[in-house]
CSV table of C-alpha atoms in Angstrom, one decimal:
chain,number,residue,atom,x,y,z
A,1,MET,CA,71.7,-171.3,62.1
A,2,ASN,CA,68.2,-172.1,63.2
A,3,ALA,CA,64.9,-170.3,62.2
A,4,ALA,CA,64.5,-168.5,65.6
A,5,LYS,CA,68.0,-167.0,65.3
A,6,ARG,CA,67.4,-166.0,61.7
A,7,ALA,CA,64.1,-164.3,62.6
A,8,GLU,CA,65.8,-162.4,65.4
A,9,ILE,CA,68.5,-161.1,63.1
A,10,TYR,CA,65.9,-159.6,60.8
A,11,ARG,CA,63.8,-158.3,63.7
A,12,ARG,CA,66.8,-156.4,65.0
A,13,LEU,CA,67.7,-155.0,61.6
A,14,ARG,CA,64.1,-153.9,61.2
A,15,ASP,CA,64.1,-152.3,64.7
A,16,ALA,CA,67.2,-150.3,63.7
A,17,ASN,CA,65.8,-149.3,60.3
A,18,PRO,CA,62.0,-149.8,60.0
A,19,SER,CA,61.7,-148.4,56.5
A,20,PRO,CA,64.8,-149.2,54.5
A,21,THR,CA,65.2,-148.3,50.9
A,22,THR,CA,67.9,-147.9,48.2
A,23,GLU,CA,70.4,-145.1,48.4
A,24,LEU,CA,70.0,-144.5,44.7
A,25,ARG,CA,67.9,-141.4,44.1
A,26,TYR,CA,65.0,-141.9,41.8
A,27,ALA,CA,61.4,-140.8,41.3
A,28,THR,CA,60.0,-143.3,38.9
A,29,ALA,CA,60.5,-147.0,38.0
A,30,PHE,CA,62.3,-145.9,34.9
A,31,GLU,CA,64.7,-143.6,36.8
A,32,LEU,CA,65.4,-146.5,39.2
A,33,LEU,CA,66.1,-148.9,36.3
A,34,VAL,CA,68.6,-146.5,34.7
A,35,ALA,CA,70.2,-145.8,38.0
A,36,VAL,CA,70.7,-149.5,38.8
A,37,VAL,CA,72.1,-150.2,35.4
A,38,LEU,CA,74.6,-147.3,35.9
A,39,SER,CA,75.5,-148.6,39.4
A,40,ALA,CA,77.3,-151.7,38.2
A,41,GLN,CA,80.9,-151.5,39.5
A,42,ALA,CA,80.2,-147.9,40.7
A,43,THR,CA,79.1,-146.3,43.9
A,44,ASP,CA,75.6,-145.1,44.6
A,45,VAL,CA,77.1,-141.7,45.5
A,46,GLY,CA,78.8,-141.5,42.1
A,47,VAL,CA,75.6,-142.6,40.3
A,48,ASN,CA,73.5,-140.1,42.2
A,49,LYS,CA,75.8,-137.2,41.2
A,50,ALA,CA,75.5,-138.2,37.5
A,51,THR,CA,71.7,-138.7,37.6
A,52,ALA,CA,71.2,-135.4,39.4
A,53,ARG,CA,72.5,-133.8,36.2
A,54,LEU,CA,70.8,-136.3,33.8
A,55,PHE,CA,67.3,-136.8,35.1
A,56,PRO,CA,66.2,-133.1,35.1
A,57,VAL,CA,67.1,-133.1,31.4
A,58,ALA,CA,66.0,-136.6,30.4
A,59,ASN,CA,64.2,-139.0,32.6
A,60,THR,CA,62.0,-140.9,30.1
A,61,PRO,CA,63.0,-143.4,27.4
A,62,ASP,CA,62.0,-140.9,24.7
A,63,ALA,CA,64.0,-138.1,26.2
A,64,ILE,CA,67.2,-140.2,26.7
A,65,LEU,CA,66.9,-141.5,23.1
A,66,ALA,CA,66.7,-137.9,22.0
A,67,LEU,CA,70.1,-137.3,23.7
A,68,GLY,CA,71.7,-140.0,21.7
A,69,GLU,CA,74.5,-142.2,22.9
A,70,ALA,CA,77.1,-139.5,22.7
A,71,GLY,CA,74.9,-137.0,24.5
A,72,LEU,CA,74.2,-139.5,27.3
A,73,ARG,CA,77.9,-140.2,27.7
A,74,ASP,CA,78.5,-136.6,28.6
A,75,TYR,CA,76.2,-136.9,31.6
A,76,ILE,CA,77.5,-140.2,32.9
A,77,LYS,CA,81.2,-140.0,32.0
A,78,THR,CA,82.2,-139.7,35.6
A,79,ILE,CA,80.9,-143.3,36.2
A,80,GLY,CA,83.0,-146.4,35.5
A,81,LEU,CA,82.4,-148.2,32.3
A,82,TYR,CA,80.3,-145.3,31.1
A,83,GLN,CA,80.7,-146.0,27.4
A,84,THR,CA,79.2,-149.5,27.7
A,85,LYS,CA,76.6,-148.3,30.1
A,86,ALA,CA,75.5,-145.5,27.7
A,87,LYS,CA,75.1,-148.0,24.9
A,88,ASN,CA,73.0,-150.3,27.2
A,89,VAL,CA,70.8,-147.5,28.4
A,90,ILE,CA,70.1,-146.3,24.9
A,91,GLY,CA,69.3,-149.9,23.9
A,92,LEU,CA,67.0,-150.5,26.8
A,93,CYS,CA,65.2,-147.2,26.2
A,94,ARG,CA,64.6,-148.3,22.6
A,95,GLN,CA,63.4,-151.7,23.7
A,96,LEU,CA,61.0,-150.3,26.3
A,97,ILE,CA,59.4,-148.1,23.7
A,98,GLU,CA,59.2,-150.8,21.0
A,99,LEU,CA,58.0,-153.6,23.2
A,100,HIS,CA,56.5,-152.1,26.4
A,101,GLY,CA,54.9,-148.8,25.4
A,102,GLY,CA,57.7,-147.0,27.2
A,103,ASP,CA,56.9,-148.5,30.6
A,104,VAL,CA,59.1,-150.6,32.8
A,105,PRO,CA,57.7,-154.1,32.8
A,106,ARG,CA,56.8,-155.8,36.1
A,107,ASP,CA,58.1,-159.1,34.8
A,108,ARG,CA,61.5,-160.8,35.4
A,109,GLU,CA,61.9,-162.3,31.9
A,110,ALA,CA,61.0,-159.0,30.2
A,111,LEU,CA,63.4,-157.1,32.5
A,112,GLU,CA,66.3,-159.5,32.0
A,113,ALA,CA,65.8,-159.2,28.2
A,114,LEU,CA,66.7,-155.5,28.3
A,115,PRO,CA,70.3,-154.5,27.5
A,116,GLY,CA,72.5,-154.2,30.6
A,117,VAL,CA,69.9,-155.8,32.8
A,118,GLY,CA,70.8,-159.0,34.6
A,119,ARG,CA,69.1,-161.0,37.4
A,120,LYS,CA,70.4,-158.7,40.1
A,121,THR,CA,69.2,-155.5,38.4
A,122,ALA,CA,65.8,-157.1,37.7
A,123,ASN,CA,65.5,-158.1,41.4
A,124,VAL,CA,66.2,-154.6,42.5
A,125,VAL,CA,63.6,-153.1,40.2
A,126,LEU,CA,61.0,-155.8,41.1
A,127,ASN,CA,61.6,-155.3,44.8
A,128,THR,CA,62.1,-151.5,45.1
A,129,ALA,CA,59.8,-150.2,42.3
A,130,PHE,CA,57.0,-152.9,42.5
A,131,GLY,CA,57.2,-154.4,46.0
A,132,GLU,CA,58.0,-157.9,44.9
A,133,HIS,CA,59.6,-160.3,47.4
A,134,THR,CA,62.9,-160.5,45.6
A,135,ILE,CA,66.4,-160.4,47.1
A,136,ALA,CA,69.1,-159.0,44.8
A,137,VAL,CA,72.4,-160.5,46.0
A,138,ASP,CA,75.4,-158.2,45.5
A,139,THR,CA,78.9,-158.5,47.0
A,140,HIS,CA,77.7,-157.0,50.3
A,141,ILE,CA,74.8,-159.4,50.7
A,142,PHE,CA,76.9,-162.3,49.5
A,143,ARG,CA,79.4,-161.5,52.2
A,144,VAL,CA,76.9,-160.9,55.0
A,145,ALA,CA,74.9,-164.1,54.2
A,146,ASN,CA,78.1,-166.2,54.3
A,147,ARG,CA,79.9,-164.5,57.1
A,148,THR,CA,77.0,-164.5,59.5
A,149,GLY,CA,75.7,-167.9,58.6
A,150,LEU,CA,72.4,-166.5,57.6
A,151,ALA,CA,72.3,-168.2,54.2
A,152,PRO,CA,75.7,-169.5,53.1
A,153,GLY,CA,76.3,-170.4,49.5
A,154,VAL,CA,79.1,-170.8,47.0
A,155,ASN,CA,77.7,-168.3,44.5
A,156,VAL,CA,75.2,-165.4,44.4
A,157,ARG,CA,72.4,-167.5,43.0
A,158,LYS,CA,72.8,-170.1,45.7
A,159,VAL,CA,72.7,-167.4,48.3
A,160,GLU,CA,69.7,-165.8,46.7
A,161,ASP,CA,67.8,-169.1,46.6
A,162,LYS,CA,68.6,-169.8,50.3
A,163,LEU,CA,67.6,-166.3,51.4
A,164,LEU,CA,64.3,-166.6,49.6
A,165,LYS,CA,63.7,-170.0,51.2
A,166,LEU,CA,64.8,-169.2,54.7
A,167,THR,CA,63.8,-165.6,55.2
A,168,PRO,CA,60.4,-165.4,57.0
A,169,ASP,CA,57.7,-163.9,54.8
A,170,GLU,CA,57.2,-160.8,57.0
A,171,PHE,CA,60.8,-159.7,56.3
A,172,LYS,CA,61.2,-160.6,52.6
A,173,ARG,CA,60.0,-157.2,51.3
A,174,ASP,CA,62.8,-155.4,53.0
A,175,ALA,CA,65.5,-158.1,53.5
A,176,HIS,CA,67.5,-156.9,50.5
A,177,HIS,CA,67.9,-153.4,51.8
A,178,TRP,CA,68.7,-154.4,55.4
A,179,LEU,CA,71.4,-156.8,54.3
A,180,ILE,CA,73.0,-154.5,51.8
A,181,LEU,CA,73.1,-151.6,54.2
A,182,HIS,CA,74.5,-153.8,57.0
A,183,GLY,CA,77.2,-155.0,54.7
A,184,ARG,CA,78.0,-151.6,53.4
A,185,TYR,CA,78.3,-149.8,56.8
A,186,VAL,CA,78.8,-152.4,59.5
A,187,CYS,CA,79.8,-155.8,58.2
A,188,LYS,CA,82.5,-154.4,56.0
A,189,ALA,CA,84.7,-156.6,53.8
A,190,ARG,CA,88.2,-155.9,55.3
A,191,LYS,CA,87.3,-155.1,58.9
A,192,PRO,CA,83.7,-155.7,60.1
A,193,GLU,CA,82.7,-153.3,62.9
A,194,CYS,CA,81.5,-156.0,65.2
A,195,GLY,CA,81.7,-153.6,68.2
A,196,ARG,CA,78.7,-151.7,66.9
A,197,CYS,CA,76.8,-154.6,65.3
A,198,ALA,CA,73.2,-155.1,66.4
A,199,ILE,CA,73.4,-158.8,65.6
A,200,VAL,CA,76.9,-159.7,66.8
A,201,ASP,CA,75.7,-162.2,69.4
A,202,LEU,CA,73.7,-164.0,66.7
A,203,CYS,CA,76.4,-164.1,64.1
A,204,ASP,CA,78.4,-167.3,63.3
A,205,TYR,CA,81.5,-165.4,62.2
A,206,ARG,CA,84.4,-166.8,64.1
A,207,SER,CA,86.9,-164.0,63.5
A,208,LYS,CA,84.9,-161.1,65.1
A,209,THR,CA,86.8,-157.9,65.5
A,210,PRO,CA,87.5,-156.9,69.1
A,211,PHE,CA,85.1,-154.5,70.7
A,212,ASP,CA,86.5,-151.0,71.1
A,213,PRO,CA,86.4,-150.0,74.8
A,214,ALA,CA,84.2,-147.2,75.8
A,215,PRO,CA,86.0,-143.9,76.2
A,216,VAL,CA,86.8,-143.0,79.8
A,217,SER,CA,85.4,-139.6,80.8
A,218,ASP,CA,87.3,-137.2,83.0
């Protein structure tokens, strides 16, 4: 895939969604951090239901620590792996208070040192909360990058590095959101909906699904 085609892909995704953002609901960088930690192997819808109950009661490191691990579990028990996640969230709250004055650091190394926070979560927070040009590669983005030919790679880090290298600067701020939403709702894992894809003619995927014919009106 050449640079012109790659730029046109992003241009079309931008035209369709000029101001993309995460589907996780949050009001502060801390709420976003907690929501992303909770979202591992869970849906955004499920996380939003849990945080809609949690955040009105506790949405700061101090307030969540006051709940304690058992108290936090009661709010997030509908989410997969909630016991491990509760332990991690309590740990990251404690670390934020002890090392960062209760604030979410705008630093990759400091973020990745927090319990339950890996590179992908750090990328989401840096991009969405702080506007950094990072691209968090999840299963959706990994699939889209490989399937379309936008930035093929054998693992998520290879894809991330390629996307950062090959994505034009004007699109880097929002590339993560465009690609994840495209993978979630159009370029689906089992059966991509090529018939309604805005970039179908630019995509290198050889096994495109057939276009559904337009309904015939009476």
